[in-house]
Short mmCIF file of C-alpha atoms in Angstrom, two decimals:
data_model
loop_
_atom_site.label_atom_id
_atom_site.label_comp_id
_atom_site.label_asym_id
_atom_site.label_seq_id
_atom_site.Cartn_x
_atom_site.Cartn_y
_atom_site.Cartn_z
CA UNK U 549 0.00 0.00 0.00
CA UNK U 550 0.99 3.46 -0.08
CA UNK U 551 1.36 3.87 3.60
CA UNK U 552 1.65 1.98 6.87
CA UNK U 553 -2.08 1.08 7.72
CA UNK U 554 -3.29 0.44 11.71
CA UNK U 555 -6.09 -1.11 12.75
CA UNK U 556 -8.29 -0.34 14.72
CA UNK U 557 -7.75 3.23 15.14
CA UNK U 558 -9.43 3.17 18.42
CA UNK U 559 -9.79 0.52 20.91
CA UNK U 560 -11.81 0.25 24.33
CA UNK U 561 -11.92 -2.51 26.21
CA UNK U 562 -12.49 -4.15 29.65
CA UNK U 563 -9.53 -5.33 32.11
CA UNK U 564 -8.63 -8.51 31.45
CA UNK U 565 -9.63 -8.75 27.75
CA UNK U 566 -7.44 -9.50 25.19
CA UNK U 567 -6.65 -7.32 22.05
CA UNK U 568 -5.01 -7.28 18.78
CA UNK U 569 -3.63 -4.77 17.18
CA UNK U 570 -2.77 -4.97 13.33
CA UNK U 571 -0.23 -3.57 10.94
CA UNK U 572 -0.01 -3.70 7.29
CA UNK U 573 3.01 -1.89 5.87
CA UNK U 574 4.49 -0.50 2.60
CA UNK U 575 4.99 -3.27 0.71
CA UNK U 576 8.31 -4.14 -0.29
CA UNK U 577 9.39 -3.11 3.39
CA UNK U 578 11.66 -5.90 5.35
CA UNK U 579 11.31 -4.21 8.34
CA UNK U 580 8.68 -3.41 11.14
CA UNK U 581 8.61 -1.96 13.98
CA UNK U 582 6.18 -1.73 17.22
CA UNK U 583 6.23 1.39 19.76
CA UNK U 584 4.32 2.37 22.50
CA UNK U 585 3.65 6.45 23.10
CA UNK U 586 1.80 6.93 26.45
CA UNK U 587 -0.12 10.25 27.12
CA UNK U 588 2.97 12.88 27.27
CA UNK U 589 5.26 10.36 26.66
CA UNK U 590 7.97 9.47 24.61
CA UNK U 591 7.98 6.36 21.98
CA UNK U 592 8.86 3.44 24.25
CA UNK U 593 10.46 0.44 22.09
CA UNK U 594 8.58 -2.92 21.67
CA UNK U 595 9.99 -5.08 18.90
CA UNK U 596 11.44 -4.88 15.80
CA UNK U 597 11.19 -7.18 13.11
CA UNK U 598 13.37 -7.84 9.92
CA UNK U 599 11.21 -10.54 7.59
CA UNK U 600 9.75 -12.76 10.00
CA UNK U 601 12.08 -13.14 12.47
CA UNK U 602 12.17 -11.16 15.65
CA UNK U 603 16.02 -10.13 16.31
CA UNK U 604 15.34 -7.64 19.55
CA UNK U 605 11.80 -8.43 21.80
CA UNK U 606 13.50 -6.71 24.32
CA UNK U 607 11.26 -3.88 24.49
CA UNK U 608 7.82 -6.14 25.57
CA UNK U 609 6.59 -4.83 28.82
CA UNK U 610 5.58 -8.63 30.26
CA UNK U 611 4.42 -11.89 28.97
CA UNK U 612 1.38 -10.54 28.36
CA UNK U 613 2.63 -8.87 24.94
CA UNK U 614 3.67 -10.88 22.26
CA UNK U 615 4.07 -9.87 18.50
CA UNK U 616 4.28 -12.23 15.20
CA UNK U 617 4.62 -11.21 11.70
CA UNK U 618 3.83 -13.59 8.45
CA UNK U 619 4.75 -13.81 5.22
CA UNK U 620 7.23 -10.88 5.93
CA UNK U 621 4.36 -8.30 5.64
CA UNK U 622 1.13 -8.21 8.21
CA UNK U 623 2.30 -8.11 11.80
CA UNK U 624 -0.14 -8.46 14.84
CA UNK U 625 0.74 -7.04 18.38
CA UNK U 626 -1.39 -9.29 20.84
CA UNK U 627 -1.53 -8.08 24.34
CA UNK U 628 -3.33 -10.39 27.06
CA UNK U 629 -5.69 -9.49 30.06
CA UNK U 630 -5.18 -6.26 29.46
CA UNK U 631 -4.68 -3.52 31.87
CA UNK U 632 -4.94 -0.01 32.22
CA UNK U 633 -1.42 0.80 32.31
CA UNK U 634 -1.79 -0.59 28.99
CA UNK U 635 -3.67 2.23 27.61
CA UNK U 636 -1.81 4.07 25.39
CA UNK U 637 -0.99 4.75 21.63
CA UNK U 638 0.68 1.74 19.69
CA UNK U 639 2.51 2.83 16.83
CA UNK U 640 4.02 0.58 13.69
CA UNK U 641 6.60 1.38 11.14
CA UNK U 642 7.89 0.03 8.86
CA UNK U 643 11.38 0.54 6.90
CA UNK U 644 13.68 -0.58 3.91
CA UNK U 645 17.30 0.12 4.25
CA UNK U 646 18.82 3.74 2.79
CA UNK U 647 21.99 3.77 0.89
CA UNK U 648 23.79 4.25 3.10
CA UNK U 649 22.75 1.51 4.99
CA UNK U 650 20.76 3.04 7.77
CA UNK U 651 17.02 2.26 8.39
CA UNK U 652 14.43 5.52 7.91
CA UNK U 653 11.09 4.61 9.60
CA UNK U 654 7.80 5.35 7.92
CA UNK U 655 5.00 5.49 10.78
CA UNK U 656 1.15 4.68 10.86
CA UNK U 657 -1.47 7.08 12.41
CA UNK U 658 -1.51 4.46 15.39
CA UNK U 659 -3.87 2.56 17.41
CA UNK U 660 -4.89 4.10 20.74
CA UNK U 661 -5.81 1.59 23.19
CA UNK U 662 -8.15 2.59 26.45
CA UNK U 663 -8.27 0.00 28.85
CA UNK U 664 -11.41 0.46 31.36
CA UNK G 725 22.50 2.28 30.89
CA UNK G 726 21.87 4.27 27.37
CA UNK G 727 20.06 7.28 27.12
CA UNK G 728 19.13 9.59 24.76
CA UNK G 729 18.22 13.14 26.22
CA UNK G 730 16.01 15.99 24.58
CA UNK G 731 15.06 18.90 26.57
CA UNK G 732 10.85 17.95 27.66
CA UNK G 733 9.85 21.45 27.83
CA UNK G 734 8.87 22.96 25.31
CA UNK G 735 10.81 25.78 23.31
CA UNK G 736 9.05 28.99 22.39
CA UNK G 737 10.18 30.91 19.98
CA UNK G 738 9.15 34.00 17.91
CA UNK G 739 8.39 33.38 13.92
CA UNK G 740 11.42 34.51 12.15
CA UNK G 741 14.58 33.14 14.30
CA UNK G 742 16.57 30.61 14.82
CA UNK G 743 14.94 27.32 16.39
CA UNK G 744 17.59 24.86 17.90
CA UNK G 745 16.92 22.01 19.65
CA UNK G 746 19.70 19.43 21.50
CA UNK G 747 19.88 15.90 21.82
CA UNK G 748 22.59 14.30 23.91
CA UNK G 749 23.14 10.69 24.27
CA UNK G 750 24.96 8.46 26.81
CA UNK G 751 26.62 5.09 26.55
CA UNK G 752 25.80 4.81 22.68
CA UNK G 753 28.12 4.65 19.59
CA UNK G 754 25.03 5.52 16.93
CA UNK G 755 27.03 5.22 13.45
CA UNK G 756 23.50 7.04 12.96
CA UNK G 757 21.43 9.91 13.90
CA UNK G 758 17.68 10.69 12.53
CA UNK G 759 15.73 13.69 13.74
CA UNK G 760 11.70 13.16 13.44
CA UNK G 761 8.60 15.63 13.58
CA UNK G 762 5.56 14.68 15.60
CA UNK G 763 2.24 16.36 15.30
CA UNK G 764 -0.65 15.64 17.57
CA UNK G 765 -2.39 12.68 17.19
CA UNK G 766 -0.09 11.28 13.95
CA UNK G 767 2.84 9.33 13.96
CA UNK G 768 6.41 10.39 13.70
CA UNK G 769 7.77 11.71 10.01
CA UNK G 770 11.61 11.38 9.20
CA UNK G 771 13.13 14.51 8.30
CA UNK G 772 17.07 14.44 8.42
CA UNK G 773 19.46 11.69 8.80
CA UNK G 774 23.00 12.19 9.44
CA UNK G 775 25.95 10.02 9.78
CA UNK G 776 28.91 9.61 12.69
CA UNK G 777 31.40 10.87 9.73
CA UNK G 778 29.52 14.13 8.87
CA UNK G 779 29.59 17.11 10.72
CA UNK G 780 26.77 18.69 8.83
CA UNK G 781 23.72 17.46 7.09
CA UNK G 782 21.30 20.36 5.64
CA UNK G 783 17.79 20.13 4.12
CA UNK G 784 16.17 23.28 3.08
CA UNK G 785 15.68 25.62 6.40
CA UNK G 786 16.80 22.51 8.51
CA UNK G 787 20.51 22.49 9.52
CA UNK G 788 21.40 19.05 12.00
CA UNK G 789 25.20 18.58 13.01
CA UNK G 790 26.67 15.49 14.84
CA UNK G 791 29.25 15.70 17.25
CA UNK G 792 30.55 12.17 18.42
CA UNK G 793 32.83 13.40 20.74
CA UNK G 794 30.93 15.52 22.70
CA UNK G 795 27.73 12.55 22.06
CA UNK G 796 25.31 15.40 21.04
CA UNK G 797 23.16 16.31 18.06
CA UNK G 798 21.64 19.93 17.35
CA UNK G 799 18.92 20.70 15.14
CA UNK G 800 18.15 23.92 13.55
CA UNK G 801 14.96 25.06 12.22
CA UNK G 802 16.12 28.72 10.46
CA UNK G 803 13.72 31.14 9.32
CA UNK G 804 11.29 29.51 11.95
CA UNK G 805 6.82 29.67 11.33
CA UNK G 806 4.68 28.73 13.07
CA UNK G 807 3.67 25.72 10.78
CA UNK G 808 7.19 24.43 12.20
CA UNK G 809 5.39 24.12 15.66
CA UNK G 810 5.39 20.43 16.49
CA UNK G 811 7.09 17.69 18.63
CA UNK G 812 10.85 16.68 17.51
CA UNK G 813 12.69 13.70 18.49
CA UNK G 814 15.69 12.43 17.80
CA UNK G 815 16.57 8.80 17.23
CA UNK G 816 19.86 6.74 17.36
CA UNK G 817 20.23 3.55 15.20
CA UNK G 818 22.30 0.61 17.17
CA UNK G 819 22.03 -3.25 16.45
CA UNK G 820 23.68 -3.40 13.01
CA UNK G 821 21.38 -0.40 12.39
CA UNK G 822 18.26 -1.81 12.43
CA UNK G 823 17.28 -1.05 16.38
CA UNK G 824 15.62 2.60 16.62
CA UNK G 825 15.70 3.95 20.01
CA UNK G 826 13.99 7.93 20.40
CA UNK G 827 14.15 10.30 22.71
CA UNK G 828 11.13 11.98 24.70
CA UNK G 829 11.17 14.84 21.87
CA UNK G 830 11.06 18.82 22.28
CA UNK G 831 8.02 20.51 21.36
CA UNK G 832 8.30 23.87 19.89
CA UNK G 833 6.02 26.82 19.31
CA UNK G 834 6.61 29.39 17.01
CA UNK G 835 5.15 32.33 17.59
CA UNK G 836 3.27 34.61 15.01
#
């Protein structure tokens, strides 16, 4: 696609629920990338992806988040009995490498999670 | 630990100058350095990349230089408006480049 496409756009759900988020990006892109912006906040790191595999999941708050990609496009961000420290923006990018060899991140609009 | 460090309050400034913004950085050796605007509610957009060999990367009215020694970026906005108002974060690349790490961001406000 032309962009990085989110969905959903907006999310509210109960504690304890479980959510997905989804991320299509610019095809042709090897890379992907998951942060979390709370209100007022900075981007926190999740996970990065280059094709399918998952080099750095260091960023992944607990066990309750986990993150898969297929087919080296569509990635899912899963996040289980959710809670409201959860609540916050999730943002994806995605990237292809520069000439120089350095990787320039194209964001989506983001999905804002509220956890009740 | 690493950190990257932008000032969090916000820089006014009046339409016309000189904005600059600093980003300093701890326990890193980025071989990169990107510089990203933020406006509410959207994600971030590149704007300038710059590289541990270059001093000086310019783009238009935006001016970013790299100084590995002192482990500090600054970012110029010249001839400032107030459609340059927005969030801006800088970002170091580590992990055979591929690892983006930002910093909290600066949000400036020109003034008409």
């Amino acid at each position: 696609g032309a962009g990085v496409s989110q969905s959903p756009s907006n999310k509210v759900t109960e504690k304890g629920k479980d959510v997905e988020l989804r991320c299509d990006p610019i095809s042709g892109h090897t890379a992907l990338y998951w942060y979390r912006q709370s209100l007022g906040q900075g981007l926190e790191f999740l996970i990065y992806f280059q094709g399918n595999s998952a080099p750095d999941k260091s960023g992944l708050p607990s066990d309750r988040f986990s993150a898969e990609r297929t087919g080296g496009s569509v990635s899912t961000l899963t996040i289980q009995r959710t809670q409201q420290e959860d609540s916050a923006v999730y943002l994806c990018a995605s990237s292809s490498r520069t000439e120089s060899g350095a990787n320039v991140l194209t964001f989506g609009a983001g999905s804002r999670l509220t956890v009740l | 630990s690493q950190k990257i460090e932008q000032n969090s309050e916000a820089l006014n400034i009046q339409e016309g100058k000189t904005a600059t913004l600093t980003c300093n950085y701890t326990n890193y050796s980025p071989a990169y350095l990107q510089w990203y605007r933020q406006d509410p509610g959207r994600g971030p957009v590149f704007l300038l990349l710059i590289r541990e060999n270059e001093k000086e990367k310019r783009k238009e009215r935006l001016k970013v230089t790299f100084d590995t020694t002192l482990k500090q970026s600054l970012f110029h906005i010249t001839a400032s408006q107030p459609a340059d108002s927005a969030t801006y974060l800088c970002a170091l690349l580590s992990g055979g480049y591929q690892k983006v790490t930002f910093g909290i961001g600066t949000k400036l406000q020109v003034i008409p």
